[in-house]
Every structure is written in structure tokens, then in C-alpha cells.
PDB file of C-alpha atoms in Angstrom:
ATOM      1  CA  ASP A   1     -16.246  28.189  32.659  1.00  0.00           C
ATOM      2  CA  PRO A   2     -15.153  24.531  32.699  1.00  0.00           C
ATOM      3  CA  SER A   3     -11.499  25.589  33.117  1.00  0.00           C
ATOM      4  CA  ALA A   4     -12.167  27.787  36.159  1.00  0.00           C
ATOM      5  CA  PRO A   5     -11.768  26.517  39.729  1.00  0.00           C
ATOM      6  CA  SER A   6     -14.838  24.812  41.130  1.00  0.00           C
ATOM      7  CA  ASN A   7     -17.069  27.325  42.894  1.00  0.00           C
ATOM      8  CA  PRO A   8     -20.728  26.325  43.149  1.00  0.00           C
ATOM      9  CA  LEU A   9     -21.701  29.811  44.334  1.00  0.00           C
ATOM     10  CA  ASN A  10     -20.669  31.500  41.064  1.00  0.00           C
ATOM     11  CA  LYS A  11     -23.025  29.688  38.711  1.00  0.00           C
ATOM     12  CA  SER A  12     -26.405  30.577  37.360  1.00  0.00           C
ATOM     13  CA  VAL A  13     -28.998  28.137  36.058  1.00  0.00           C
ATOM     14  CA  ASP A  14     -31.862  29.040  33.752  1.00  0.00           C
ATOM     15  CA  VAL A  15     -35.061  26.985  33.824  1.00  0.00           C
ATOM     16  CA  VAL A  16     -36.105  26.320  30.212  1.00  0.00           C
ATOM     17  CA  ASN A  17     -38.888  24.088  28.925  1.00  0.00           C
ATOM     18  CA  GLY A  18     -37.513  21.078  27.054  1.00  0.00           C
ATOM     19  CA  ALA A  19     -33.921  21.721  28.136  1.00  0.00           C
ATOM     20  CA  TRP A  20     -33.349  18.077  29.106  1.00  0.00           C
ATOM     21  CA  LEU A  21     -33.608  17.073  25.460  1.00  0.00           C
ATOM     22  CA  ALA A  22     -31.472  19.960  24.193  1.00  0.00           C
ATOM     23  CA  ASN A  23     -28.327  17.823  24.282  1.00  0.00           C
ATOM     24  CA  PHE A  24     -29.994  15.272  21.999  1.00  0.00           C
ATOM     25  CA  ALA A  25     -30.932  18.018  19.528  1.00  0.00           C
ATOM     26  CA  LYS A  26     -27.436  19.523  19.636  1.00  0.00           C
ATOM     27  CA  TYR A  27     -25.647  16.164  19.385  1.00  0.00           C
ATOM     28  CA  PRO A  28     -27.816  13.707  17.405  1.00  0.00           C
ATOM     29  CA  TRP A  29     -25.316  10.861  17.957  1.00  0.00           C
ATOM     30  CA  MET A  30     -26.519  10.776  21.587  1.00  0.00           C
ATOM     31  CA  TRP A  31     -29.733   9.080  20.382  1.00  0.00           C
ATOM     32  CA  ALA A  32     -27.637   5.916  20.112  1.00  0.00           C
ATOM     33  CA  ALA A  33     -27.793   5.536  23.908  1.00  0.00           C
ATOM     34  CA  PRO A  34     -31.608   5.248  24.263  1.00  0.00           C
ATOM     35  CA  ALA A  35     -31.703   3.118  21.111  1.00  0.00           C
ATOM     36  CA  LEU A  36     -29.091   0.807  22.648  1.00  0.00           C
ATOM     37  CA  GLY A  37     -31.140   0.589  25.850  1.00  0.00           C
ATOM     38  CA  VAL A  38     -34.310  -0.471  24.025  1.00  0.00           C
ATOM     39  CA  VAL A  39     -32.754  -2.715  21.365  1.00  0.00           C
ATOM     40  CA  ALA A  40     -30.479  -4.513  23.835  1.00  0.00           C
ATOM     41  CA  ALA A  41     -33.414  -5.097  26.210  1.00  0.00           C
ATOM     42  CA  LEU A  42     -35.400  -6.694  23.388  1.00  0.00           C
ATOM     43  CA  LEU A  43     -32.344  -8.710  22.380  1.00  0.00           C
ATOM     44  CA  THR A  44     -32.047  -9.955  25.964  1.00  0.00           C
ATOM     45  CA  GLY A  45     -35.522 -11.455  25.721  1.00  0.00           C
ATOM     46  CA  VAL A  46     -34.673 -13.094  22.405  1.00  0.00           C
ATOM     47  CA  CYS A  47     -31.434 -14.533  23.791  1.00  0.00           C
ATOM     48  CA  LEU A  48     -33.243 -15.920  26.825  1.00  0.00           C
ATOM     49  CA  ALA A  49     -35.850 -17.553  24.611  1.00  0.00           C
ATOM     50  CA  MET A  50     -33.050 -19.104  22.527  1.00  0.00           C
ATOM     51  CA  GLN A  51     -31.308 -20.457  25.664  1.00  0.00           C
ATOM     52  CA  ARG A  52     -28.217 -18.249  25.161  1.00  0.00           C
ATOM     53  CA  PRO A  53     -27.392 -17.120  28.729  1.00  0.00           C
ATOM     54  CA  ILE A  54     -24.032 -15.470  27.954  1.00  0.00           C
ATOM     55  CA  ALA A  55     -25.479 -13.446  25.075  1.00  0.00           C
ATOM     56  CA  ALA A  56     -28.461 -12.544  27.293  1.00  0.00           C
ATOM     57  CA  PHE A  57     -26.114 -11.351  30.037  1.00  0.00           C
ATOM     58  CA  ILE A  58     -24.088  -9.233  27.611  1.00  0.00           C
ATOM     59  CA  SER A  59     -27.180  -7.734  25.991  1.00  0.00           C
ATOM     60  CA  SER A  60     -28.742  -6.945  29.378  1.00  0.00           C
ATOM     61  CA  ALA A  61     -25.506  -5.229  30.428  1.00  0.00           C
ATOM     62  CA  LEU A  62     -25.606  -3.218  27.190  1.00  0.00           C
ATOM     63  CA  SER A  63     -29.232  -2.323  27.880  1.00  0.00           C
ATOM     64  CA  ILE A  64     -28.388  -1.038  31.351  1.00  0.00           C
ATOM     65  CA  THR A  65     -25.453   0.900  29.885  1.00  0.00           C
ATOM     66  CA  GLY A  66     -27.749   2.485  27.287  1.00  0.00           C
ATOM     67  CA  VAL A  67     -30.297   3.537  29.910  1.00  0.00           C
ATOM     68  CA  ILE A  68     -27.665   5.051  32.217  1.00  0.00           C
ATOM     69  CA  LEU A  69     -25.983   6.866  29.316  1.00  0.00           C
ATOM     70  CA  SER A  70     -29.376   8.220  28.206  1.00  0.00           C
ATOM     71  CA  VAL A  71     -29.916   9.812  31.599  1.00  0.00           C
ATOM     72  CA  GLY A  72     -26.360  11.137  31.693  1.00  0.00           C
ATOM     73  CA  PHE A  73     -26.634  12.623  28.209  1.00  0.00           C
ATOM     74  CA  ALA A  74     -30.003  14.226  28.987  1.00  0.00           C
ATOM     75  CA  LEU A  75     -28.899  15.745  32.293  1.00  0.00           C
ATOM     76  CA  PHE A  76     -25.388  16.873  31.304  1.00  0.00           C
ATOM     77  CA  PRO A  77     -23.815  18.971  32.813  1.00  0.00           C
ATOM     78  CA  PHE A  78     -25.997  18.258  35.844  1.00  0.00           C
ATOM     79  CA  ILE A  79     -25.417  15.276  38.096  1.00  0.00           C
ATOM     80  CA  LEU A  80     -28.109  16.097  40.645  1.00  0.00           C
ATOM     81  CA  PRO A  81     -30.449  18.856  39.487  1.00  0.00           C
ATOM     82  CA  SER A  82     -32.391  20.734  42.152  1.00  0.00           C
ATOM     83  CA  SER A  83     -36.081  21.308  41.540  1.00  0.00           C
ATOM     84  CA  ALA A  84     -36.427  23.616  44.550  1.00  0.00           C
ATOM     85  CA  ASN A  85     -33.595  25.977  43.603  1.00  0.00           C
ATOM     86  CA  PRO A  86     -31.906  25.280  40.241  1.00  0.00           C
ATOM     87  CA  ASN A  87     -28.791  27.243  41.249  1.00  0.00           C
ATOM     88  CA  GLN A  88     -28.171  24.665  43.986  1.00  0.00           C
ATOM     89  CA  GLY A  89     -28.068  21.727  41.565  1.00  0.00           C
ATOM     90  CA  LEU A  90     -24.843  19.746  41.440  1.00  0.00           C
ATOM     91  CA  THR A  91     -22.996  19.950  38.122  1.00  0.00           C
ATOM     92  CA  VAL A  92     -20.006  18.010  36.818  1.00  0.00           C
ATOM     93  CA  TRP A  93     -17.743  20.955  37.569  1.00  0.00           C
ATOM     94  CA  ASP A  94     -19.127  21.444  41.092  1.00  0.00           C
ATOM     95  CA  ALA A  95     -18.513  17.769  41.879  1.00  0.00           C
ATOM     96  CA  SER A  96     -14.885  17.781  40.762  1.00  0.00           C
ATOM     97  CA  SER A  97     -12.081  17.232  43.227  1.00  0.00           C
ATOM     98  CA  SER A  98      -8.903  19.207  43.645  1.00  0.00           C
ATOM     99  CA  HIS A  99      -5.739  18.293  41.772  1.00  0.00           C
ATOM    100  CA  LEU A 100      -4.158  16.947  44.979  1.00  0.00           C
ATOM    101  CA  THR A 101      -7.156  14.740  45.740  1.00  0.00           C
ATOM    102  CA  LEU A 102      -7.160  13.311  42.232  1.00  0.00           C
ATOM    103  CA  TRP A 103      -3.412  12.637  42.451  1.00  0.00           C
ATOM    104  CA  VAL A 104      -3.794  10.784  45.784  1.00  0.00           C
ATOM    105  CA  MET A 105      -6.657   8.710  44.366  1.00  0.00           C
ATOM    106  CA  LEU A 106      -4.511   7.791  41.350  1.00  0.00           C
ATOM    107  CA  ILE A 107      -1.604   6.642  43.532  1.00  0.00           C
ATOM    108  CA  VAL A 108      -3.924   4.624  45.800  1.00  0.00           C
ATOM    109  CA  THR A 109      -5.520   3.016  42.749  1.00  0.00           C
ATOM    110  CA  ILE A 110      -2.136   2.112  41.269  1.00  0.00           C
ATOM    111  CA  ILE A 111      -1.160   0.434  44.539  1.00  0.00           C
ATOM    112  CA  PHE A 112      -4.381  -1.306  45.565  1.00  0.00           C
ATOM    113  CA  LEU A 113      -6.055  -2.241  42.263  1.00  0.00           C
ATOM    114  CA  PRO A 114      -3.518  -4.974  41.429  1.00  0.00           C
ATOM    115  CA  ILE A 115      -3.861  -6.359  44.964  1.00  0.00           C
ATOM    116  CA  ILE A 116      -7.647  -6.478  44.725  1.00  0.00           C
ATOM    117  CA  LEU A 117      -7.596  -7.982  41.225  1.00  0.00           C
ATOM    118  CA  SER A 118      -5.076 -10.673  42.189  1.00  0.00           C
ATOM    119  CA  TYR A 119      -7.002 -11.615  45.335  1.00  0.00           C
ATOM    120  CA  THR A 120     -10.304 -11.719  43.434  1.00  0.00           C
ATOM    121  CA  SER A 121      -8.842 -13.851  40.644  1.00  0.00           C
ATOM    122  CA  TYR A 122      -7.347 -16.215  43.245  1.00  0.00           C
ATOM    123  CA  VAL A 123     -10.733 -16.600  44.959  1.00  0.00           C
ATOM    124  CA  TYR A 124     -12.475 -17.232  41.643  1.00  0.00           C
ATOM    125  CA  ARG A 125      -9.839 -19.843  40.746  1.00  0.00           C
ATOM    126  CA  VAL A 126     -10.236 -21.620  44.091  1.00  0.00           C
ATOM    127  CA  MET A 127     -14.042 -21.521  43.978  1.00  0.00           C
ATOM    128  CA  ARG A 128     -14.476 -22.422  40.303  1.00  0.00           C
ATOM    129  CA  GLY A 129     -16.510 -25.383  39.146  1.00  0.00           C
ATOM    130  CA  PRO A 130     -20.055 -26.515  39.719  1.00  0.00           C
ATOM    131  CA  ILE A 131     -21.368 -27.554  43.101  1.00  0.00           C
ATOM    132  CA  THR A 132     -22.853 -31.013  42.895  1.00  0.00           C
ATOM    133  CA  GLU A 133     -24.270 -33.355  45.476  1.00  0.00           C
ATOM    134  CA  GLU A 134     -21.217 -35.611  45.063  1.00  0.00           C
ATOM    135  CA  SER A 135     -18.806 -32.751  45.745  1.00  0.00           C
ATOM    136  CA  LEU A 136     -20.736 -31.878  48.893  1.00  0.00           C
ATOM    137  CA  ASN A 137     -20.629 -35.488  50.103  1.00  0.00           C
ATOM    138  CA  GLU A 138     -16.889 -35.697  49.409  1.00  0.00           C
ATOM    139  CA  THR A 139     -16.153 -32.672  51.590  1.00  0.00           C
ATOM    140  CA  HIS A 140     -15.648 -33.693  55.214  1.00  0.00           C
ATOM    141  CA  ASN A 141     -15.936 -30.443  57.101  1.00  0.00           C
ATOM    142  CA  SER A 142     -16.916 -30.838  60.698  1.00  0.00           C
ATOM    143  CA  TYR A 143     -18.125 -28.025  62.869  1.00  0.00           C
TER     144      TYR A 143
END
């Protein structure tokens, strides 16, 4: 029961041939993920051949996203299935945290995410621009 408290000891897992693809049969829209992985990988090669580095980066990121989603869709609800004892596999519901833990993580994220983003954007702004031989010769750092 997804609404019940997390208790890994109260679950049962049945081993069924072809079960990893059952989600794709039940939800045909999930086939978009493996298609995205393959098509975006091919598009990455085309973009590289056409000297389009930004498009190649975006398409490679989409390809990686498609591959990861394919695995997630195939394994759901498992995160880490156990081949030795299927009942000991880790599912989405077994891996969930308590309400208090999730609340603390939300508050910490609200506080620290803006700090991290502002520091990272400051560093990127300071370090922007190409490094050329002239810029290295102009810098007079002594050690």
C-alpha cells in the first residue's frame, strides 16, 4: 500500500518472467524514454558533425535523460532489486523518509540553495571569458 507507513518487512515480491517490461506494456507512453535516448544520441553525432556544440550538449543531455528514465520506468517500483532474495529489494516506498526528515530537508534547502546559487553565479561571473596567452602574460601573480 503506497499510503501505508514504510515497512520493508511487510512486503512480498513475486519473480515473474518479463516483469521488467510490464510497465512499458501497461503504460505505452513510457516507450518515449528509450526512443529519446536513442534518437538524442544519434542527434548528438549529427550536431557534432555540423559543428554545433551547444545543440550537441543539449542532445547528449537528453540522451542521458532518456536512458536513465528507461531504467527507472522498467524497474519501477524498485530502486535496487535483489537477485538473491527479491523480498529484500529496495522499493520507492521502502526508501522514503519520514515526514519530519522531509520537512527538515525542505527548510535546509530553502535556506542554503540561494546561498549556493549566488556563490556559484558569482564565481562564474568572476571566471568568465576565454583564457588566452595574452591574459596569462598580463597576470602578475608571484609565488
